[in-house]
């Protein structure tokens, strides 16, 4: 299914992808207890790590807690809570040989209009859930020695973290998110990352391998318009779906265009320097190769079905030789059930080496069922 399309998504584990290890199973701990258990499982009692872990340092240090007030009012704090570190280590087969590889990565989401904090409608829904939760808590009999929850507007030291979420509040909160998923799936987003790695042959000369330093940049535009971007990204209190918030609600709503409701433009760039193509049969040092990917995809549809147009170029340079591959594709992803998608794509591919065309793949249709959409929908 990937004959005409390029991987323009953010890797689940950039560290594992950079050194060529599997990223099918990545540990993503959300608090200190999960982190400690994940790291213990990563080493598996052998003293040598084997696997991949991707975590947010802020949540590990703070035990999974954050201040929503600070999160909503401080863009730097939001970026900190969306900064992740990655570690991947394990063994990798190269032809008949085997190498051990270790990769490290740092990823940061600089802006994300899909964050619920930017949705006025979602915040109002959550406020109603919290109000109902507090009302139910106040109506319950106080236990011996219990402190009553103060009324609204009280100057008491009672803080939001003192609230106890009940089952009904949890259900209503999920309903708030589900109701606004169609408006959040294609919002604008900007993320960057860097990764590095090294390895060693398991047998033979046991040469050290330097995978070099790579980087990636992923930008997504949801056609919200310049005014909406200024209102949200240029302010720590703006909403993309409400132009003028008022004391009794939103006094001026943002009207979404057809393109804003159903379109998304994705641009992805990735550069990897190091021993990407390993030829362990050759003696001496391995030839260093630089690989660069630049691609764009225009998607139109929804979180359940999407049509897309894509173009990309992948270039590689190594010791005076160069090659590149141009790909153009059109495809469709259709959600049949919760975990089943039908994907179809057709396209054209050209491959060049040292300035000469080597191979052309003409248009043809590929289709099949998969557990994920052909176009990643977050």
CSV table of C-alpha atoms in Angstrom, one decimal:
chain,number,residue,atom,x,y,z
A,1,UNK,CA,0.0,0.0,0.0
A,2,UNK,CA,3.0,2.3,0.4
A,3,UNK,CA,4.2,2.0,-3.3
A,4,UNK,CA,3.1,5.6,-4.2
A,5,UNK,CA,2.8,7.2,-0.7
A,6,UNK,CA,5.4,8.4,1.7
A,7,UNK,CA,5.3,8.3,5.5
A,8,UNK,CA,4.4,11.9,6.3
A,9,UNK,CA,3.3,11.2,9.9
A,10,UNK,CA,5.2,11.8,13.1
A,11,UNK,CA,6.9,8.5,14.1
A,12,UNK,CA,5.5,6.8,17.2
A,13,UNK,CA,9.1,6.5,18.4
A,14,UNK,CA,11.5,8.8,16.5
A,15,UNK,CA,14.4,7.2,18.4
A,16,UNK,CA,13.5,3.7,17.2
A,17,UNK,CA,12.8,4.9,13.6
A,18,UNK,CA,16.2,6.7,13.4
A,19,UNK,CA,18.3,3.6,14.2
A,20,UNK,CA,16.0,1.1,12.3
A,21,UNK,CA,14.4,-0.7,15.2
A,22,UNK,CA,10.8,-1.7,15.4
A,23,UNK,CA,8.3,0.8,16.8
A,24,UNK,CA,5.3,-1.5,16.9
A,25,UNK,CA,5.3,-1.6,20.7
A,26,UNK,CA,6.2,1.7,22.4
A,27,UNK,CA,5.8,2.3,26.1
A,28,UNK,CA,4.2,5.7,26.8
A,29,UNK,CA,4.0,6.2,30.6
A,30,UNK,CA,1.8,9.0,31.9
A,31,UNK,CA,3.1,9.2,35.5
A,32,UNK,CA,6.0,8.2,37.6
A,33,UNK,CA,4.7,4.8,38.6
A,34,UNK,CA,4.1,3.8,34.9
A,35,UNK,CA,7.5,5.3,34.0
A,36,UNK,CA,9.3,3.2,36.6
A,37,UNK,CA,7.4,0.0,35.6
A,38,UNK,CA,8.1,0.8,31.9
A,39,UNK,CA,11.9,1.3,32.4
A,40,UNK,CA,12.1,-1.9,34.5
A,41,UNK,CA,10.3,-3.8,31.7
A,42,UNK,CA,12.7,-2.1,29.1
A,43,UNK,CA,15.7,-3.7,30.8
A,44,UNK,CA,13.8,-6.9,31.6
A,45,UNK,CA,16.3,-7.8,34.3
A,46,UNK,CA,19.2,-8.2,31.9
A,47,UNK,CA,21.0,-4.9,32.4
A,48,UNK,CA,20.7,-4.2,28.7
A,49,UNK,CA,17.7,-2.2,27.4
A,50,UNK,CA,15.5,-3.8,24.7
A,51,UNK,CA,12.5,-1.9,23.4
A,52,UNK,CA,11.3,1.7,23.1
A,53,UNK,CA,9.9,4.2,25.6
A,54,UNK,CA,8.4,7.7,24.8
A,55,UNK,CA,7.6,9.9,27.8
A,56,UNK,CA,6.9,13.5,28.8
A,57,UNK,CA,9.3,14.6,31.6
A,58,UNK,CA,6.9,17.1,33.1
A,59,UNK,CA,4.2,14.4,33.8
A,60,UNK,CA,6.8,12.1,35.3
A,61,UNK,CA,8.2,14.7,37.6
A,62,UNK,CA,4.8,16.1,38.6
A,63,UNK,CA,3.2,12.6,38.9
A,64,UNK,CA,0.8,13.2,36.0
A,65,UNK,CA,-0.7,16.4,37.4
A,66,UNK,CA,-0.9,19.9,35.9
A,67,UNK,CA,-2.5,23.2,36.6
A,68,UNK,CA,-5.2,23.8,34.0
A,69,UNK,CA,-5.2,27.6,34.8
A,70,UNK,CA,-1.5,27.8,34.0
A,71,UNK,CA,-1.9,25.4,31.0
A,72,UNK,CA,-4.6,27.7,29.5
A,73,UNK,CA,-2.8,31.0,30.1
A,74,UNK,CA,0.8,30.2,29.3
A,75,UNK,CA,1.9,29.0,25.8
A,76,UNK,CA,5.4,28.1,27.0
A,77,UNK,CA,4.0,25.9,29.7
A,78,UNK,CA,1.8,24.1,27.2
A,79,UNK,CA,4.9,23.5,25.0
A,80,UNK,CA,6.7,22.1,28.1
A,81,UNK,CA,3.8,19.6,28.8
A,82,UNK,CA,4.0,18.5,25.1
A,83,UNK,CA,7.8,17.9,25.1
A,84,UNK,CA,8.7,14.2,25.0
A,85,UNK,CA,11.9,12.3,25.2
A,86,UNK,CA,12.4,8.9,23.5
A,87,UNK,CA,14.8,6.1,24.1
A,88,UNK,CA,15.1,2.9,21.9
A,89,UNK,CA,17.6,0.1,22.1
A,90,UNK,CA,17.8,-3.4,20.8
A,91,UNK,CA,19.2,-5.7,18.1
A,92,UNK,CA,18.7,-5.2,14.4
A,93,UNK,CA,19.3,-7.7,11.6
A,94,UNK,CA,21.4,-6.5,8.6
A,95,UNK,CA,21.5,-9.3,5.9
A,96,UNK,CA,23.0,-12.2,7.8
A,97,UNK,CA,24.7,-10.1,10.4
A,98,UNK,CA,23.3,-8.5,13.6
A,99,UNK,CA,24.0,-5.1,15.3
A,100,UNK,CA,22.9,-3.5,18.5
A,101,UNK,CA,21.6,0.0,18.2
A,102,UNK,CA,20.5,2.8,20.6
A,103,UNK,CA,18.6,5.9,19.7
A,104,UNK,CA,17.6,9.1,21.5
A,105,UNK,CA,15.0,11.7,20.5
A,106,UNK,CA,13.5,15.0,21.6
A,107,UNK,CA,10.1,16.1,20.3
A,108,UNK,CA,8.1,19.3,20.9
A,109,UNK,CA,4.6,20.3,19.8
A,110,UNK,CA,4.8,24.1,19.5
A,111,UNK,CA,1.2,24.7,18.6
A,112,UNK,CA,-1.9,22.6,18.4
A,113,UNK,CA,-5.4,24.1,17.7
A,114,UNK,CA,-6.8,20.6,18.2
A,115,UNK,CA,-6.0,21.0,21.9
A,116,UNK,CA,-9.4,21.1,23.8
A,117,UNK,CA,-8.1,24.3,25.6
A,118,UNK,CA,-8.7,26.3,22.3
A,119,UNK,CA,-12.3,25.2,22.0
A,120,UNK,CA,-14.8,27.5,23.7
A,121,UNK,CA,-17.7,25.1,23.2
A,122,UNK,CA,-15.7,22.3,24.8
A,123,UNK,CA,-14.7,24.4,27.7
A,124,UNK,CA,-18.3,25.4,28.3
A,125,UNK,CA,-19.3,21.8,28.2
A,126,UNK,CA,-16.6,20.8,30.7
A,127,UNK,CA,-17.6,23.7,33.0
A,128,UNK,CA,-21.2,22.3,33.1
A,129,UNK,CA,-19.9,18.9,33.9
A,130,UNK,CA,-17.8,20.3,36.8
A,131,UNK,CA,-20.7,22.3,38.1
A,132,UNK,CA,-22.9,19.2,38.2
A,133,UNK,CA,-20.2,17.3,39.9
A,134,UNK,CA,-19.8,19.9,42.6
A,135,UNK,CA,-23.5,20.1,43.1
A,136,UNK,CA,-23.8,16.4,43.6
A,137,UNK,CA,-20.8,16.5,46.0
A,138,UNK,CA,-22.4,19.3,48.1
A,139,UNK,CA,-25.7,17.3,48.4
A,140,UNK,CA,-23.9,14.3,49.9
A,141,UNK,CA,-23.9,13.9,53.7
A,142,UNK,CA,-20.5,15.0,55.2
A,143,UNK,CA,-18.4,12.3,56.8
A,144,UNK,CA,-17.2,12.8,60.4
A,145,UNK,CA,-14.6,15.6,60.3
A,146,UNK,CA,-15.3,16.4,56.7
A,147,UNK,CA,-14.9,19.9,55.3
A,148,UNK,CA,-17.9,21.3,53.4
A,149,UNK,CA,-17.4,22.3,49.8
A,150,UNK,CA,-17.8,26.1,49.7
A,151,UNK,CA,-20.5,27.8,47.6
A,152,UNK,CA,-19.6,29.4,44.2
A,153,UNK,CA,-17.8,32.7,44.6
A,154,UNK,CA,-16.4,31.8,48.0
A,155,UNK,CA,-12.9,33.0,49.0
A,156,UNK,CA,-12.1,29.7,50.7
A,157,UNK,CA,-8.9,27.9,50.1
A,158,UNK,CA,-10.8,25.0,48.4
A,159,UNK,CA,-8.9,24.2,45.1
A,160,UNK,CA,-10.1,22.4,41.9
A,161,UNK,CA,-7.8,19.5,42.7
A,162,UNK,CA,-9.8,18.9,45.8
A,163,UNK,CA,-12.8,17.9,43.7
A,164,UNK,CA,-13.6,14.2,43.4
A,165,UNK,CA,-14.7,13.1,40.0
A,166,UNK,CA,-17.7,10.7,40.1
A,167,UNK,CA,-18.7,8.1,37.5
A,168,UNK,CA,-21.4,10.4,36.0
A,169,UNK,CA,-18.9,13.2,35.6
A,170,UNK,CA,-16.4,10.9,33.8
A,171,UNK,CA,-19.1,9.7,31.4
A,172,UNK,CA,-20.3,13.3,30.7
A,173,UNK,CA,-16.7,14.5,30.2
A,174,UNK,CA,-16.1,11.7,27.5
A,175,UNK,CA,-19.4,12.8,25.9
A,176,UNK,CA,-18.1,16.4,25.6
A,177,UNK,CA,-15.0,15.2,23.8
A,178,UNK,CA,-16.9,12.8,21.5
A,179,UNK,CA,-19.4,15.5,20.5
A,180,UNK,CA,-16.6,17.8,19.3
A,181,UNK,CA,-14.3,15.3,17.7
A,182,UNK,CA,-15.6,16.2,14.2
A,183,UNK,CA,-14.5,19.8,14.8
A,184,UNK,CA,-11.0,18.9,16.2
A,185,UNK,CA,-9.7,16.2,13.9
A,186,UNK,CA,-8.1,18.6,11.3
A,187,UNK,CA,-7.0,21.6,13.4
A,188,UNK,CA,-3.7,23.3,12.6
A,189,UNK,CA,-0.6,21.9,14.3
A,190,UNK,CA,3.2,22.5,14.4
A,191,UNK,CA,5.7,20.0,15.8
A,192,UNK,CA,9.5,19.5,15.5
A,193,UNK,CA,12.0,16.9,16.7
A,194,UNK,CA,15.6,15.8,16.7
A,195,UNK,CA,17.1,12.3,17.1
A,196,UNK,CA,20.5,10.7,17.2
A,197,UNK,CA,21.9,7.2,17.6
A,198,UNK,CA,24.8,4.8,17.5
A,199,UNK,CA,25.4,1.0,17.4
A,200,UNK,CA,27.9,-1.8,17.2
A,201,UNK,CA,28.4,-5.0,15.3
A,202,UNK,CA,27.5,-8.0,17.5
A,203,UNK,CA,30.1,-10.2,15.8
A,204,UNK,CA,33.1,-9.9,13.5
A,205,UNK,CA,35.0,-6.7,13.7
A,206,UNK,CA,32.5,-5.2,16.2
A,207,UNK,CA,32.8,-1.9,14.5
A,208,UNK,CA,31.1,1.1,16.0
A,209,UNK,CA,28.3,2.6,13.9
A,210,UNK,CA,27.3,6.2,14.0
A,211,UNK,CA,23.7,6.9,12.9
A,212,UNK,CA,24.3,10.7,13.0
A,213,UNK,CA,21.8,13.3,13.9
A,214,UNK,CA,18.5,13.8,12.2
A,215,UNK,CA,15.5,16.1,12.5
A,216,UNK,CA,11.9,16.3,11.4
A,217,UNK,CA,9.3,19.0,11.1
A,218,UNK,CA,5.6,18.4,10.7
A,219,UNK,CA,3.1,21.3,9.9
A,220,UNK,CA,-0.6,20.9,9.6
A,221,UNK,CA,-3.1,23.6,8.4
A,222,UNK,CA,-6.8,23.2,9.0
A,223,UNK,CA,-7.9,26.3,6.9
A,224,UNK,CA,-9.1,28.2,10.0
A,225,UNK,CA,-8.0,31.5,8.4
A,226,UNK,CA,-5.5,34.1,9.5
A,227,UNK,CA,-7.8,35.8,12.0
A,228,UNK,CA,-8.5,32.5,13.9
A,229,UNK,CA,-4.7,31.7,14.0
A,230,UNK,CA,-4.0,35.2,15.4
A,231,UNK,CA,-6.8,34.9,17.9
A,232,UNK,CA,-5.5,31.6,19.3
A,233,UNK,CA,-1.8,31.3,18.7
A,234,UNK,CA,-1.2,35.0,19.2
A,235,UNK,CA,-3.0,35.1,22.5
A,236,UNK,CA,-3.1,32.9,25.7
A,237,UNK,CA,-6.8,33.4,26.1
A,238,UNK,CA,-8.4,33.2,22.6
A,239,UNK,CA,-10.6,30.5,21.1
A,240,UNK,CA,-10.7,29.4,17.5
A,241,UNK,CA,-14.5,28.8,17.6
A,242,UNK,CA,-15.5,32.0,19.5
A,243,UNK,CA,-14.5,35.5,18.4
A,244,UNK,CA,-15.8,37.4,21.4
A,245,UNK,CA,-16.4,35.5,24.6
A,246,UNK,CA,-18.9,37.2,27.0
A,247,UNK,CA,-19.9,36.7,30.6
A,248,UNK,CA,-23.1,34.9,29.5
A,249,UNK,CA,-21.5,32.9,26.8
A,250,UNK,CA,-20.0,33.5,23.4
A,251,UNK,CA,-21.4,36.8,22.0
A,252,UNK,CA,-19.9,36.3,18.5
A,253,UNK,CA,-19.4,32.8,17.1
A,254,UNK,CA,-16.8,31.8,14.6
A,255,UNK,CA,-18.5,30.4,11.5
A,256,UNK,CA,-16.4,27.6,10.0
A,257,UNK,CA,-16.2,27.4,6.2
A,258,UNK,CA,-16.6,24.2,4.2
A,259,UNK,CA,-12.8,23.9,3.9
A,260,UNK,CA,-12.3,24.4,7.6
A,261,UNK,CA,-14.8,21.6,8.4
A,262,UNK,CA,-13.3,19.1,6.0
A,263,UNK,CA,-9.9,19.9,4.7
A,264,UNK,CA,-6.3,19.6,6.0
A,265,UNK,CA,-3.0,20.4,4.4
A,266,UNK,CA,0.0,18.5,5.8
A,267,UNK,CA,3.7,19.4,5.1
A,268,UNK,CA,6.4,17.0,6.5
A,269,UNK,CA,10.2,17.3,6.2
A,270,UNK,CA,12.7,14.8,7.6
A,271,UNK,CA,16.5,14.6,7.3
A,272,UNK,CA,18.6,11.7,8.5
A,273,UNK,CA,22.4,11.6,8.4
A,274,UNK,CA,24.4,8.5,9.2
A,275,UNK,CA,24.8,4.9,8.3
A,276,UNK,CA,21.2,4.5,7.1
A,277,UNK,CA,22.0,1.8,4.5
A,278,UNK,CA,24.4,-0.6,6.2
A,279,UNK,CA,26.7,-2.9,4.2
A,280,UNK,CA,28.6,-4.9,6.8
A,281,UNK,CA,30.2,-7.1,4.2
A,282,UNK,CA,32.5,-4.2,3.2
A,283,UNK,CA,35.7,-3.6,5.2
A,284,UNK,CA,36.7,-0.4,6.9
A,285,UNK,CA,34.3,2.4,7.9
A,286,UNK,CA,30.8,2.4,6.6
A,287,UNK,CA,29.9,5.0,4.0
A,288,UNK,CA,27.8,7.9,5.4
A,289,UNK,CA,24.5,8.6,3.7
A,290,UNK,CA,22.2,11.6,4.0
A,291,UNK,CA,18.5,11.0,3.4
A,292,UNK,CA,16.0,13.8,3.0
A,293,UNK,CA,12.2,13.6,2.6
A,294,UNK,CA,9.9,16.5,1.7
A,295,UNK,CA,6.3,15.8,1.1
A,296,UNK,CA,2.8,17.5,1.2
A,297,UNK,CA,-0.7,16.0,1.4
A,298,UNK,CA,-4.1,17.6,1.0
A,299,UNK,CA,-6.9,15.7,2.7
A,300,UNK,CA,-10.6,16.3,2.4
A,301,UNK,CA,-13.2,14.4,4.4
A,302,UNK,CA,-13.8,13.6,8.0
A,303,UNK,CA,-12.5,11.5,10.9
A,304,UNK,CA,-14.4,8.5,9.3
A,305,UNK,CA,-13.6,8.9,5.6
A,306,UNK,CA,-11.0,10.9,3.7
A,307,UNK,CA,-9.8,11.5,0.1
A,308,UNK,CA,-6.2,12.8,-0.3
A,309,UNK,CA,-3.7,14.0,-2.9
A,310,UNK,CA,0.0,13.6,-2.1
A,311,UNK,CA,3.3,14.5,-3.6
A,312,UNK,CA,6.8,13.8,-2.2
A,313,UNK,CA,10.5,13.6,-3.0
A,314,UNK,CA,13.0,11.4,-1.2
A,315,UNK,CA,16.7,12.1,-1.8
A,316,UNK,CA,19.9,10.2,-0.8
A,317,UNK,CA,23.6,11.2,-1.1
A,318,UNK,CA,26.6,9.0,-0.3
A,319,UNK,CA,30.2,9.3,-1.3
A,320,UNK,CA,29.7,11.2,-4.5
A,321,UNK,CA,26.6,9.3,-5.6
A,322,UNK,CA,23.0,10.7,-5.5
A,323,UNK,CA,19.5,9.4,-6.1
A,324,UNK,CA,16.0,10.6,-5.6
A,325,UNK,CA,12.5,9.3,-5.9
A,326,UNK,CA,9.4,11.4,-6.9
A,327,UNK,CA,6.0,10.1,-6.0
A,328,UNK,CA,2.5,11.4,-6.7
A,329,UNK,CA,-0.7,9.7,-5.4
A,330,UNK,CA,-4.4,10.0,-4.8
A,331,UNK,CA,-6.1,7.8,-2.3
A,332,UNK,CA,-9.1,7.1,-0.1
A,333,UNK,CA,-9.6,5.8,3.4
A,334,UNK,CA,-13.0,4.6,4.6
A,335,UNK,CA,-13.8,3.5,8.2
A,336,UNK,CA,-15.9,0.3,8.2
A,337,UNK,CA,-15.8,-0.3,12.0
A,338,UNK,CA,-13.9,0.8,15.1
A,339,UNK,CA,-10.7,-1.0,14.1
A,340,UNK,CA,-11.2,-1.7,10.4
A,341,UNK,CA,-10.5,0.6,7.4
A,342,UNK,CA,-10.7,0.1,3.7
A,343,UNK,CA,-7.8,1.9,1.9
A,344,UNK,CA,-7.2,2.4,-1.8
A,345,UNK,CA,-4.5,4.4,-3.6
A,346,UNK,CA,-3.3,5.0,-7.2
A,347,UNK,CA,-0.3,7.0,-8.3
A,348,UNK,CA,3.0,7.3,-10.2
A,349,UNK,CA,6.6,7.0,-9.1
A,350,UNK,CA,9.9,8.0,-10.8
A,351,UNK,CA,13.3,7.0,-9.6
A,352,UNK,CA,16.6,8.8,-10.6
A,353,UNK,CA,20.2,7.9,-9.9
A,354,UNK,CA,23.1,10.3,-10.6
A,355,UNK,CA,20.8,12.4,-12.8
A,356,UNK,CA,19.5,9.5,-14.9
A,357,UNK,CA,16.0,8.0,-14.7
A,358,UNK,CA,16.2,4.4,-13.6
A,359,UNK,CA,12.6,3.3,-13.0
A,360,UNK,CA,9.1,4.5,-13.6
A,361,UNK,CA,6.0,2.9,-12.0
A,362,UNK,CA,2.9,3.7,-13.9
A,363,UNK,CA,-0.6,4.4,-12.5
A,364,UNK,CA,-2.3,1.4,-11.0
A,365,UNK,CA,-4.7,0.8,-8.2
A,366,UNK,CA,-3.9,-0.8,-4.8
A,367,UNK,CA,-6.5,-1.5,-2.2
A,368,UNK,CA,-7.0,-3.6,1.0
A,369,UNK,CA,-8.2,-3.7,4.5
A,370,UNK,CA,-6.1,-2.4,7.4
A,371,UNK,CA,-6.4,-1.6,11.1
A,372,UNK,CA,-5.4,2.0,10.5
A,373,UNK,CA,-6.4,4.6,7.9
A,374,UNK,CA,-4.1,5.2,5.0
A,375,UNK,CA,-4.0,8.9,6.0
A,376,UNK,CA,-3.2,9.1,9.8
A,377,UNK,CA,-6.1,10.9,11.5
A,378,UNK,CA,-5.4,12.1,15.0
